[in-house]
């Protein structure tokens, strides 16, 4: 029973979407106003029920699935099987998305109220859930690669959704980058298959490379690892492959928040973790030039992302740059190639998901209520939207890494892993071991920048600058001329938007105050993985 | 056994139905063609399964004249499989482009179109089955003439100049091929493949005629490479595929170029000896040209605005893949090349046919931007095009992925060419993604109001053809293992 259940989270949403699309084709012919309202209600319950059911199945699997249970769906070619299997690391990712998705669906129903083509939007939103669950559940690199490609297909219509010129450009770039990245990741897949000790691509902690054969062609394999790293790194927005993300913020906010801050980018990071710790294995990579390159690339990305975020005046794009830098925290921790590093990177993966989706949802709430998208337009909104800005403050403080918030925990772990790696590296690899210490400095710089780019928003919200409010800001480029005057009184959005925000903020504080269960669980994974 | 006669039957049946069609009207000629292609499918399938079941190939003497004088046909697993797939794709291409055929071609000449189809089928089958070099040459010429006819019969716009281009380049290729054959005949004294191979082996063993053998190899390879459109000789491709009627484009790009490649492989294995070909380093030349084609074909496609020419340039890239596989010079590289031949036939025909469906609903303009929103107006064609594009990009579960996988894994076995192949594969995938997915996005972009003429709903036959093509692609992508096994077995039987 459990075995069969393993494929449900991936396939249920896909099946649901097929039904929805087919009914959409036939339903579009009888469009009346009252019928439309009815359809909308029905659509809400349909999507909500499917999402909830899927999350429940995921939790059932997380809590009660035995180790080593796996399900082979079909064979693509030879030993390349599409196989589902939920190990501890998969459980972490599955747990995160299963919590975030229902809340995000709730939020998007409020956000998308009044939009046309809801069918399309929610079809692909739901489909992405299935595909992301597939990534979490994939038991070998082939399955991961399959769902990674599917993820591109399922999410690009969501970027294209506004159908504007910008959206067209953004979705085009997103597709080119993602498919191109996958083409390089494919090489990694082929090499892992050829050099694996098991004859297939299944994930095993510590990697599956046949070290005897692999070491005879060490440099080739390291080069291929790098290619695959940057290939998967496209979705994880590593420096030279990051340019699609800021553009992709043209998508509706629920998409940017859930997909481009959590599902898509974290799938990239997850894939890299799988590639590093479960396919190539740390034993092969530790101390190699590939490790130092990867580490340096993620450090550069952190510096670049946090600096660019400060420069950016568009709120969502600023958050996108923040995502770029934060994703590289995960990769930086991963590049330590140690058990501490794996645990730290998973920790940041979980924590950052909550922080970033919370900040994006706040930005979305403001956009939805007032139509303001630039940071200099936010003057004084903090008093009019108290709950929204309260949650934003929590998320900001956590992103900076103030103690008592969740962000602190993960940053602490990353710094700890970097120190440990540096100490060991100095002994074993000479001057290269200095690089992890540089990572700590990068973390500090990035924390400072985070404080600047997040707190400016919050401060502007609470303490308006009178001179700007007096006038002139409307003439600035990009400012919306036609936004209605801010109505008096409370501007907070409806409960469907507020509830997710409050829950996220509560989780951030909760994890910040009591992180032990999480970190202990992650340390177990780390101990196994490296 | 009756089955052993089938290869001969199918060739002759197709040939004579062409003669018969000359006195029929268009509709009747169509029915005859469809019937012939249908029966070819059944016969090829019978041959394939018979050979697969018996695990052996056989030669079929024509008119009971024994080896050095008579003419021979040879059928094995690979021949049967290729004939089967080619005839299936032919049937689907004819069905998919049917309405356009009747629109593009003058009513009085429709039967001529189907005569060309019959001749094309017959010559393709002959190229696949023949065991005699001169027969191969004769059918190469028949194939060229049929191809020219197929292009020219759409007497509109630039199809004349396209046909002339095709004629000149093809004749150049045939001429080189003929010169190669003449030299080979001089050296070996045989035109039948099997005795010729024995003589070649003894010549090679004695170490004589080194330079003539190299010249023969080079001339035959280059001749057939020109005819199949390998990169530096590709200039005719965008014209012929871009301006012919859709069925003709699908058949020319999907099948005809593959027929020549198949012949080349057969000559490599059954006449010149694969090990001699590898030793002569000719494979390295093919490898480099193939690699250049993979990249340059895609670059040209990116720069192209006209949808059908874009798809045509993509053929240049895909032919490059096939030659790259041959050029790897390994058994597995050859398997990958053959598999990609099938992949490309199925996919490219699908792309050409579904592109037509999209044109119809967008005012028949050439520019790809005019297709904006066409995916909503003709859903099935849109899905078909998307599937084809994804397969070309190498999306898992579609046939293109398996090709890519086979190429990559076989590249690992030849260390000197490994990195070049892998990087070439990755880069060309990126380039493929750029022009194919650009088109897919355009298909599903917001539709401006386009004046649409003609029928809105696609016909049943067209829809059926698209669905079958998609299924064929999925079949090659998901159930590839038996196909690959059959190819491997078939290649072993070649020796």
PDB file of N, CA and C in Angstrom, chain A residues 25 28-29 74-80 117 142 145-146 149-150 153 156 160 162-164 168 171-172 175-176 179-184 186-187 189-191 193-195 217 220 223-224 227, chain B residues 372 376 379 390 393-398 401-402 404-406 408-409 412 415 418-419 422-423 425-427 429-430 433-435 437-438 440-442 444-446 457 477-481 484:
ATOM      1  N   UNK A  25     -11.964  23.020 -21.571  1.00  0.00           N
ATOM      2  CA  UNK A  25     -12.190  23.098 -23.014  1.00  0.00           C
ATOM      3  C   UNK A  25     -13.682  23.020 -23.305  1.00  0.00           C
ATOM      4  N   UNK A  28     -15.752  26.163 -21.626  1.00  0.00           N
ATOM      5  CA  UNK A  28     -15.601  27.539 -22.088  1.00  0.00           C
ATOM      6  C   UNK A  28     -16.709  27.952 -23.044  1.00  0.00           C
ATOM      7  N   UNK A  29     -17.440  26.982 -23.556  1.00  0.00           N
ATOM      8  CA  UNK A  29     -18.476  27.340 -24.534  1.00  0.00           C
ATOM      9  C   UNK A  29     -19.706  27.947 -23.873  1.00  0.00           C
ATOM     10  N   UNK A  74       7.979   3.185 -14.213  1.00  0.00           N
ATOM     11  CA  UNK A  74       8.263   2.528 -15.491  1.00  0.00           C
ATOM     12  C   UNK A  74       9.734   2.728 -15.810  1.00  0.00           C
ATOM     13  N   UNK A  75      10.182   2.037 -16.829  1.00  0.00           N
ATOM     14  CA  UNK A  75      11.571   2.150 -17.226  1.00  0.00           C
ATOM     15  C   UNK A  75      11.658   3.023 -18.459  1.00  0.00           C
ATOM     16  N   UNK A  76      12.578   3.970 -18.421  1.00  0.00           N
ATOM     17  CA  UNK A  76      12.774   4.776 -19.627  1.00  0.00           C
ATOM     18  C   UNK A  76      13.675   4.051 -20.601  1.00  0.00           C
ATOM     19  N   UNK A  77      14.802   3.598 -20.077  1.00  0.00           N
ATOM     20  CA  UNK A  77      15.727   2.879 -20.946  1.00  0.00           C
ATOM     21  C   UNK A  77      16.697   2.134 -20.057  1.00  0.00           C
ATOM     22  N   UNK A  78      16.773   0.852 -20.220  1.00  0.00           N
ATOM     23  CA  UNK A  78      17.729   0.061 -19.458  1.00  0.00           C
ATOM     24  C   UNK A  78      17.572   0.271 -17.968  1.00  0.00           C
ATOM     25  N   UNK A  79      18.642   0.730 -17.360  1.00  0.00           N
ATOM     26  CA  UNK A  79      18.594   0.930 -15.917  1.00  0.00           C
ATOM     27  C   UNK A  79      18.022   2.288 -15.536  1.00  0.00           C
ATOM     28  N   UNK A  80      17.633   3.066 -16.500  1.00  0.00           N
ATOM     29  CA  UNK A  80      17.063   4.373 -16.182  1.00  0.00           C
ATOM     30  C   UNK A  80      15.595   4.206 -15.853  1.00  0.00           C
ATOM     31  N   UNK A 117      -8.945  34.178 -16.768  1.00  0.00           N
ATOM     32  CA  UNK A 117      -8.175  32.962 -17.022  1.00  0.00           C
ATOM     33  C   UNK A 117      -7.683  32.319 -15.736  1.00  0.00           C
ATOM     34  N   UNK A 142      17.687  10.005 -12.476  1.00  0.00           N
ATOM     35  CA  UNK A 142      16.876  10.049 -13.697  1.00  0.00           C
ATOM     36  C   UNK A 142      15.510  10.667 -13.415  1.00  0.00           C
ATOM     37  N   UNK A 145      15.792  14.265 -12.790  1.00  0.00           N
ATOM     38  CA  UNK A 145      15.987  15.002 -14.042  1.00  0.00           C
ATOM     39  C   UNK A 145      14.675  15.138 -14.805  1.00  0.00           C
ATOM     40  N   UNK A 146      13.914  14.058 -14.834  1.00  0.00           N
ATOM     41  CA  UNK A 146      12.615  14.093 -15.529  1.00  0.00           C
ATOM     42  C   UNK A 146      11.714  15.166 -14.925  1.00  0.00           C
ATOM     43  N   UNK A 149      12.852  18.755 -15.584  1.00  0.00           N
ATOM     44  CA  UNK A 149      12.442  19.259 -16.895  1.00  0.00           C
ATOM     45  C   UNK A 149      10.949  19.571 -16.902  1.00  0.00           C
ATOM     46  N   UNK A 150      10.177  18.682 -16.277  1.00  0.00           N
ATOM     47  CA  UNK A 150       8.730  18.923 -16.221  1.00  0.00           C
ATOM     48  C   UNK A 150       8.423  20.215 -15.488  1.00  0.00           C
ATOM     49  N   UNK A 153       8.478  23.079 -17.709  1.00  0.00           N
ATOM     50  CA  UNK A 153       7.287  23.149 -18.558  1.00  0.00           C
ATOM     51  C   UNK A 153       6.072  23.604 -17.785  1.00  0.00           C
ATOM     52  N   UNK A 156       6.545  27.577 -16.829  1.00  0.00           N
ATOM     53  CA  UNK A 156       6.712  28.687 -17.752  1.00  0.00           C
ATOM     54  C   UNK A 156       5.383  29.326 -18.170  1.00  0.00           C
ATOM     55  N   UNK A 160       4.443  33.315 -18.147  1.00  0.00           N
ATOM     56  CA  UNK A 160       3.847  33.922 -19.335  1.00  0.00           C
ATOM     57  C   UNK A 160       2.472  34.503 -19.030  1.00  0.00           C
ATOM     58  N   UNK A 162       0.772  36.865 -17.433  1.00  0.00           N
ATOM     59  CA  UNK A 162       0.238  38.215 -17.692  1.00  0.00           C
ATOM     60  C   UNK A 162       0.163  38.548 -19.177  1.00  0.00           C
ATOM     61  N   UNK A 163       0.872  37.792 -20.032  1.00  0.00           N
ATOM     62  CA  UNK A 163       0.797  37.933 -21.486  1.00  0.00           C
ATOM     63  C   UNK A 163       1.269  39.296 -21.974  1.00  0.00           C
ATOM     64  N   UNK A 164       1.986  40.016 -21.148  1.00  0.00           N
ATOM     65  CA  UNK A 164       2.531  41.286 -21.617  1.00  0.00           C
ATOM     66  C   UNK A 164       3.849  41.021 -22.323  1.00  0.00           C
ATOM     67  N   UNK A 168       6.446  37.917 -21.859  1.00  0.00           N
ATOM     68  CA  UNK A 168       6.916  37.112 -22.980  1.00  0.00           C
ATOM     69  C   UNK A 168       8.434  36.981 -22.929  1.00  0.00           C
ATOM     70  N   UNK A 171       9.468  34.851 -19.875  1.00  0.00           N
ATOM     71  CA  UNK A 171       9.247  33.413 -19.990  1.00  0.00           C
ATOM     72  C   UNK A 171      10.205  32.817 -21.006  1.00  0.00           C
ATOM     73  N   UNK A 172      10.509  33.591 -22.041  1.00  0.00           N
ATOM     74  CA  UNK A 172      11.458  33.094 -23.025  1.00  0.00           C
ATOM     75  C   UNK A 172      12.822  32.858 -22.378  1.00  0.00           C
ATOM     76  N   UNK A 175      12.803  29.883 -20.078  1.00  0.00           N
ATOM     77  CA  UNK A 175      12.861  28.606 -20.786  1.00  0.00           C
ATOM     78  C   UNK A 175      14.270  28.326 -21.303  1.00  0.00           C
ATOM     79  N   UNK A 176      14.867  29.306 -21.957  1.00  0.00           N
ATOM     80  CA  UNK A 176      16.202  29.077 -22.514  1.00  0.00           C
ATOM     81  C   UNK A 176      17.169  28.677 -21.414  1.00  0.00           C
ATOM     82  N   UNK A 179      16.123  25.063 -19.861  1.00  0.00           N
ATOM     83  CA  UNK A 179      16.360  23.916 -20.742  1.00  0.00           C
ATOM     84  C   UNK A 179      17.850  23.795 -21.015  1.00  0.00           C
ATOM     85  N   UNK A 180      18.500  24.940 -21.188  1.00  0.00           N
ATOM     86  CA  UNK A 180      19.943  24.908 -21.410  1.00  0.00           C
ATOM     87  C   UNK A 180      20.657  24.309 -20.217  1.00  0.00           C
ATOM     88  N   UNK A 181      20.253  24.718 -19.024  1.00  0.00           N
ATOM     89  CA  UNK A 181      20.870  24.160 -17.824  1.00  0.00           C
ATOM     90  C   UNK A 181      20.662  22.662 -17.758  1.00  0.00           C
ATOM     91  N   UNK A 182      19.443  22.248 -18.085  1.00  0.00           N
ATOM     92  CA  UNK A 182      19.151  20.817 -18.028  1.00  0.00           C
ATOM     93  C   UNK A 182      20.025  20.053 -19.011  1.00  0.00           C
ATOM     94  N   UNK A 183      20.352  20.694 -20.139  1.00  0.00           N
ATOM     95  CA  UNK A 183      21.196  20.008 -21.119  1.00  0.00           C
ATOM     96  C   UNK A 183      22.559  19.696 -20.521  1.00  0.00           C
ATOM     97  N   UNK A 184      23.062  20.593 -19.684  1.00  0.00           N
ATOM     98  CA  UNK A 184      24.353  20.325 -19.060  1.00  0.00           C
ATOM     99  C   UNK A 184      24.207  19.345 -17.896  1.00  0.00           C
ATOM    100  N   UNK A 186      22.217  17.015 -17.857  1.00  0.00           N
ATOM    101  CA  UNK A 186      22.081  15.715 -18.518  1.00  0.00           C
ATOM    102  C   UNK A 186      23.428  15.004 -18.623  1.00  0.00           C
ATOM    103  N   UNK A 187      24.479  15.779 -18.902  1.00  0.00           N
ATOM    104  CA  UNK A 187      25.807  15.173 -19.002  1.00  0.00           C
ATOM    105  C   UNK A 187      26.195  14.532 -17.673  1.00  0.00           C
ATOM    106  N   UNK A 189      24.148  13.321 -15.559  1.00  0.00           N
ATOM    107  CA  UNK A 189      23.349  12.099 -15.449  1.00  0.00           C
ATOM    108  C   UNK A 189      24.035  10.949 -16.177  1.00  0.00           C
ATOM    109  N   UNK A 190      24.490  11.234 -17.398  1.00  0.00           N
ATOM    110  CA  UNK A 190      25.120  10.177 -18.201  1.00  0.00           C
ATOM    111  C   UNK A 190      26.374   9.662 -17.507  1.00  0.00           C
ATOM    112  N   UNK A 191      27.164  10.585 -16.956  1.00  0.00           N
ATOM    113  CA  UNK A 191      28.400  10.148 -16.319  1.00  0.00           C
ATOM    114  C   UNK A 191      28.134   9.365 -15.042  1.00  0.00           C
ATOM    115  N   UNK A 193      25.581   7.580 -14.460  1.00  0.00           N
ATOM    116  CA  UNK A 193      25.102   6.268 -14.883  1.00  0.00           C
ATOM    117  C   UNK A 193      26.270   5.382 -15.299  1.00  0.00           C
ATOM    118  N   UNK A 194      27.215   5.962 -16.032  1.00  0.00           N
ATOM    119  CA  UNK A 194      28.305   5.146 -16.558  1.00  0.00           C
ATOM    120  C   UNK A 194      29.289   4.735 -15.465  1.00  0.00           C
ATOM    121  N   UNK A 195      29.527   5.635 -14.518  1.00  0.00           N
ATOM    122  CA  UNK A 195      30.558   5.346 -13.525  1.00  0.00           C
ATOM    123  C   UNK A 195      29.981   4.846 -12.206  1.00  0.00           C
ATOM    124  N   UNK A 217      39.769   8.755 -14.260  1.00  0.00           N
ATOM    125  CA  UNK A 217      39.425   9.891 -15.122  1.00  0.00           C
ATOM    126  C   UNK A 217      38.899  11.022 -14.264  1.00  0.00           C
ATOM    127  N   UNK A 220      38.170  14.692 -15.762  1.00  0.00           N
ATOM    128  CA  UNK A 220      36.976  14.718 -16.612  1.00  0.00           C
ATOM    129  C   UNK A 220      35.720  14.730 -15.756  1.00  0.00           C
ATOM    130  N   UNK A 223      35.141  17.947 -14.033  1.00  0.00           N
ATOM    131  CA  UNK A 223      34.646  18.951 -14.978  1.00  0.00           C
ATOM    132  C   UNK A 223      33.158  18.735 -15.246  1.00  0.00           C
ATOM    133  N   UNK A 224      32.785  17.473 -15.423  1.00  0.00           N
ATOM    134  CA  UNK A 224      31.368  17.176 -15.663  1.00  0.00           C
ATOM    135  C   UNK A 224      30.537  17.543 -14.437  1.00  0.00           C
ATOM    136  N   UNK A 227      29.904  21.147 -14.674  1.00  0.00           N
ATOM    137  CA  UNK A 227      28.877  21.448 -15.675  1.00  0.00           C
ATOM    138  C   UNK A 227      27.496  21.140 -15.117  1.00  0.00           C
TER     139      UNK A 227
ATOM    140  N   UNK B 372       1.275  33.662 -33.733  1.00  0.00           N
ATOM    141  CA  UNK B 372       0.938  33.971 -32.332  1.00  0.00           C
ATOM    142  C   UNK B 372      -0.486  33.519 -32.002  1.00  0.00           C
ATOM    143  N   UNK B 376      -4.000  28.028 -29.749  1.00  0.00           N
ATOM    144  CA  UNK B 376      -5.365  27.997 -29.229  1.00  0.00           C
ATOM    145  C   UNK B 376      -6.363  27.740 -30.344  1.00  0.00           C
ATOM    146  N   UNK B 379      -5.873  23.365 -31.575  1.00  0.00           N
ATOM    147  CA  UNK B 379      -5.238  22.819 -30.380  1.00  0.00           C
ATOM    148  C   UNK B 379      -4.388  21.601 -30.675  1.00  0.00           C
ATOM    149  N   UNK B 390       9.629  19.496 -28.217  1.00  0.00           N
ATOM    150  CA  UNK B 390      10.236  18.984 -26.989  1.00  0.00           C
ATOM    151  C   UNK B 390      11.069  17.747 -27.271  1.00  0.00           C
ATOM    152  N   UNK B 393      14.297  18.824 -28.516  1.00  0.00           N
ATOM    153  CA  UNK B 393      15.123  19.396 -27.456  1.00  0.00           C
ATOM    154  C   UNK B 393      15.654  18.298 -26.535  1.00  0.00           C
ATOM    155  N   UNK B 394      15.039  17.127 -26.595  1.00  0.00           N
ATOM    156  CA  UNK B 394      15.532  16.028 -25.778  1.00  0.00           C
ATOM    157  C   UNK B 394      14.828  15.923 -24.452  1.00  0.00           C
ATOM    158  N   UNK B 395      13.520  16.101 -24.484  1.00  0.00           N
ATOM    159  CA  UNK B 395      12.750  16.016 -23.248  1.00  0.00           C
ATOM    160  C   UNK B 395      12.558  14.547 -22.880  1.00  0.00           C
ATOM    161  N   UNK B 396      12.769  14.187 -21.606  1.00  0.00           N
ATOM    162  CA  UNK B 396      12.608  12.787 -21.226  1.00  0.00           C
ATOM    163  C   UNK B 396      11.203  12.277 -21.558  1.00  0.00           C
ATOM    164  N   UNK B 397      11.111  11.022 -21.869  1.00  0.00           N
ATOM    165  CA  UNK B 397       9.881  10.325 -22.240  1.00  0.00           C
ATOM    166  C   UNK B 397       9.572  10.465 -23.731  1.00  0.00           C
ATOM    167  N   UNK B 398      10.274  11.358 -24.422  1.00  0.00           N
ATOM    168  CA  UNK B 398      10.080  11.454 -25.865  1.00  0.00           C
ATOM    169  C   UNK B 398      11.317  10.875 -26.545  1.00  0.00           C
ATOM    170  N   UNK B 401      15.056  12.226 -26.359  1.00  0.00           N
ATOM    171  CA  UNK B 401      15.859  12.007 -25.150  1.00  0.00           C
ATOM    172  C   UNK B 401      16.679  10.735 -25.281  1.00  0.00           C
ATOM    173  N   UNK B 402      16.040   9.684 -25.775  1.00  0.00           N
ATOM    174  CA  UNK B 402      16.746   8.408 -25.908  1.00  0.00           C
ATOM    175  C   UNK B 402      17.903   8.571 -26.895  1.00  0.00           C
ATOM    176  N   UNK B 404      19.589  11.251 -27.509  1.00  0.00           N
ATOM    177  CA  UNK B 404      20.643  11.999 -26.845  1.00  0.00           C
ATOM    178  C   UNK B 404      21.395  11.109 -25.867  1.00  0.00           C
ATOM    179  N   UNK B 405      20.627  10.307 -25.150  1.00  0.00           N
ATOM    180  CA  UNK B 405      21.232   9.406 -24.175  1.00  0.00           C
ATOM    181  C   UNK B 405      22.170   8.429 -24.867  1.00  0.00           C
ATOM    182  N   UNK B 406      21.696   7.862 -25.990  1.00  0.00           N
ATOM    183  CA  UNK B 406      22.526   6.888 -26.703  1.00  0.00           C
ATOM    184  C   UNK B 406      23.793   7.548 -27.225  1.00  0.00           C
ATOM    185  N   UNK B 408      25.288  10.176 -26.016  1.00  0.00           N
ATOM    186  CA  UNK B 408      26.184  10.529 -24.911  1.00  0.00           C
ATOM    187  C   UNK B 408      26.872   9.300 -24.363  1.00  0.00           C
ATOM    188  N   UNK B 409      26.106   8.217 -24.149  1.00  0.00           N
ATOM    189  CA  UNK B 409      26.757   7.027 -23.576  1.00  0.00           C
ATOM    190  C   UNK B 409      27.753   6.430 -24.559  1.00  0.00           C
ATOM    191  N   UNK B 412      31.101   8.167 -24.528  1.00  0.00           N
ATOM    192  CA  UNK B 412      32.005   7.838 -23.433  1.00  0.00           C
ATOM    193  C   UNK B 412      32.970   6.726 -23.816  1.00  0.00           C
ATOM    194  N   UNK B 415      37.336   7.828 -26.196  1.00  0.00           N
ATOM    195  CA  UNK B 415      37.870   8.885 -25.345  1.00  0.00           C
ATOM    196  C   UNK B 415      38.290  10.152 -26.089  1.00  0.00           C
ATOM    197  N   UNK B 418      35.161  12.197 -26.926  1.00  0.00           N
ATOM    198  CA  UNK B 418      34.138  12.287 -25.890  1.00  0.00           C
ATOM    199  C   UNK B 418      33.746  13.723 -25.573  1.00  0.00           C
ATOM    200  N   UNK B 419      34.756  14.523 -25.222  1.00  0.00           N
ATOM    201  CA  UNK B 419      34.425  15.866 -24.756  1.00  0.00           C
ATOM    202  C   UNK B 419      33.749  16.677 -25.857  1.00  0.00           C
ATOM    203  N   UNK B 422      30.159  15.554 -26.201  1.00  0.00           N
ATOM    204  CA  UNK B 422      29.282  15.934 -25.093  1.00  0.00           C
ATOM    205  C   UNK B 422      28.988  17.428 -25.118  1.00  0.00           C
ATOM    206  N   UNK B 423      30.039  18.211 -25.325  1.00  0.00           N
ATOM    207  CA  UNK B 423      29.821  19.653 -25.352  1.00  0.00           C
ATOM    208  C   UNK B 423      28.941  20.013 -26.550  1.00  0.00           C
ATOM    209  N   UNK B 425      26.681  18.162 -27.914  1.00  0.00           N
ATOM    210  CA  UNK B 425      25.299  17.791 -27.586  1.00  0.00           C
ATOM    211  C   UNK B 425      24.649  18.851 -26.710  1.00  0.00           C
ATOM    212  N   UNK B 426      25.380  19.264 -25.684  1.00  0.00           N
ATOM    213  CA  UNK B 426      24.786  20.224 -24.745  1.00  0.00           C
ATOM    214  C   UNK B 426      24.517  21.557 -25.445  1.00  0.00           C
ATOM    215  N   UNK B 427      25.514  22.033 -26.192  1.00  0.00           N
ATOM    216  CA  UNK B 427      25.342  23.331 -26.845  1.00  0.00           C
ATOM    217  C   UNK B 427      24.208  23.260 -27.860  1.00  0.00           C
ATOM    218  N   UNK B 429      21.689  21.338 -27.819  1.00  0.00           N
ATOM    219  CA  UNK B 429      20.401  21.305 -27.127  1.00  0.00           C
ATOM    220  C   UNK B 429      19.952  22.711 -26.760  1.00  0.00           C
ATOM    221  N   UNK B 430      20.907  23.488 -26.266  1.00  0.00           N
ATOM    222  CA  UNK B 430      20.557  24.866 -25.906  1.00  0.00           C
ATOM    223  C   UNK B 430      20.043  25.618 -27.133  1.00  0.00           C
ATOM    224  N   UNK B 433      16.689  24.520 -28.132  1.00  0.00           N
ATOM    225  CA  UNK B 433      15.698  25.082 -27.222  1.00  0.00           C
ATOM    226  C   UNK B 433      15.370  26.503 -27.637  1.00  0.00           C
ATOM    227  N   UNK B 434      16.391  27.244 -28.053  1.00  0.00           N
ATOM    228  CA  UNK B 434      16.143  28.652 -28.361  1.00  0.00           C
ATOM    229  C   UNK B 434      15.151  28.781 -29.503  1.00  0.00           C
ATOM    230  N   UNK B 435      15.362  28.091 -30.622  1.00  0.00           N
ATOM    231  CA  UNK B 435      14.427  28.376 -31.704  1.00  0.00           C
ATOM    232  C   UNK B 435      13.128  27.594 -31.621  1.00  0.00           C
ATOM    233  N   UNK B 437      11.585  26.500 -28.786  1.00  0.00           N
ATOM    234  CA  UNK B 437      10.716  26.952 -27.712  1.00  0.00           C
ATOM    235  C   UNK B 437      10.253  28.383 -27.942  1.00  0.00           C
ATOM    236  N   UNK B 438      11.066  29.151 -28.668  1.00  0.00           N
ATOM    237  CA  UNK B 438      10.601  30.481 -29.067  1.00  0.00           C
ATOM    238  C   UNK B 438       9.310  30.350 -29.859  1.00  0.00           C
ATOM    239  N   UNK B 440       7.261  27.769 -29.735  1.00  0.00           N
ATOM    240  CA  UNK B 440       6.187  27.243 -28.887  1.00  0.00           C
ATOM    241  C   UNK B 440       5.576  28.366 -28.063  1.00  0.00           C
ATOM    242  N   UNK B 441       6.432  29.243 -27.537  1.00  0.00           N
ATOM    243  CA  UNK B 441       5.903  30.375 -26.768  1.00  0.00           C
ATOM    244  C   UNK B 441       5.031  31.242 -27.665  1.00  0.00           C
ATOM    245  N   UNK B 442       5.496  31.447 -28.893  1.00  0.00           N
ATOM    246  CA  UNK B 442       4.697  32.248 -29.813  1.00  0.00           C
ATOM    247  C   UNK B 442       3.329  31.610 -30.030  1.00  0.00           C
ATOM    248  N   UNK B 444       1.577  29.977 -28.051  1.00  0.00           N
ATOM    249  CA  UNK B 444       0.672  30.140 -26.926  1.00  0.00           C
ATOM    250  C   UNK B 444       0.680  31.558 -26.366  1.00  0.00           C
ATOM    251  N   UNK B 445       1.235  32.482 -27.139  1.00  0.00           N
ATOM    252  CA  UNK B 445       1.165  33.878 -26.722  1.00  0.00           C
ATOM    253  C   UNK B 445      -0.252  34.404 -26.943  1.00  0.00           C
ATOM    254  N   UNK B 446      -0.449  35.632 -26.532  1.00  0.00           N
ATOM    255  CA  UNK B 446      -1.795  36.199 -26.695  1.00  0.00           C
ATOM    256  C   UNK B 446      -2.055  36.416 -28.176  1.00  0.00           C
ATOM    257  N   UNK B 457     -11.956  24.168 -37.826  1.00  0.00           N
ATOM    258  CA  UNK B 457     -11.680  22.892 -37.161  1.00  0.00           C
ATOM    259  C   UNK B 457     -10.857  22.005 -38.079  1.00  0.00           C
ATOM    260  N   UNK B 477      10.086   6.866 -27.340  1.00  0.00           N
ATOM    261  CA  UNK B 477      10.693   7.410 -26.128  1.00  0.00           C
ATOM    262  C   UNK B 477      10.556   6.492 -24.938  1.00  0.00           C
ATOM    263  N   UNK B 478       9.438   5.790 -24.860  1.00  0.00           N
ATOM    264  CA  UNK B 478       9.175   5.000 -23.658  1.00  0.00           C
ATOM    265  C   UNK B 478       9.517   3.528 -23.841  1.00  0.00           C
ATOM    266  N   UNK B 479       9.343   3.011 -25.037  1.00  0.00           N
ATOM    267  CA  UNK B 479       9.600   1.578 -25.251  1.00  0.00           C
ATOM    268  C   UNK B 479      10.826   1.415 -26.149  1.00  0.00           C
ATOM    269  N   UNK B 480      11.847   2.207 -25.892  1.00  0.00           N
ATOM    270  CA  UNK B 480      12.948   2.223 -26.842  1.00  0.00           C
ATOM    271  C   UNK B 480      13.785   0.958 -26.786  1.00  0.00           C
ATOM    272  N   UNK B 481      13.739   0.282 -25.655  1.00  0.00           N
ATOM    273  CA  UNK B 481      14.683  -0.815 -25.485  1.00  0.00           C
ATOM    274  C   UNK B 481      14.557  -1.896 -26.571  1.00  0.00           C
ATOM    275  N   UNK B 484      16.030  -0.545 -29.760  1.00  0.00           N
ATOM    276  CA  UNK B 484      17.494  -0.491 -29.759  1.00  0.00           C
ATOM    277  C   UNK B 484      18.072  -1.889 -29.893  1.00  0.00           C
TER     278      UNK B 484
END
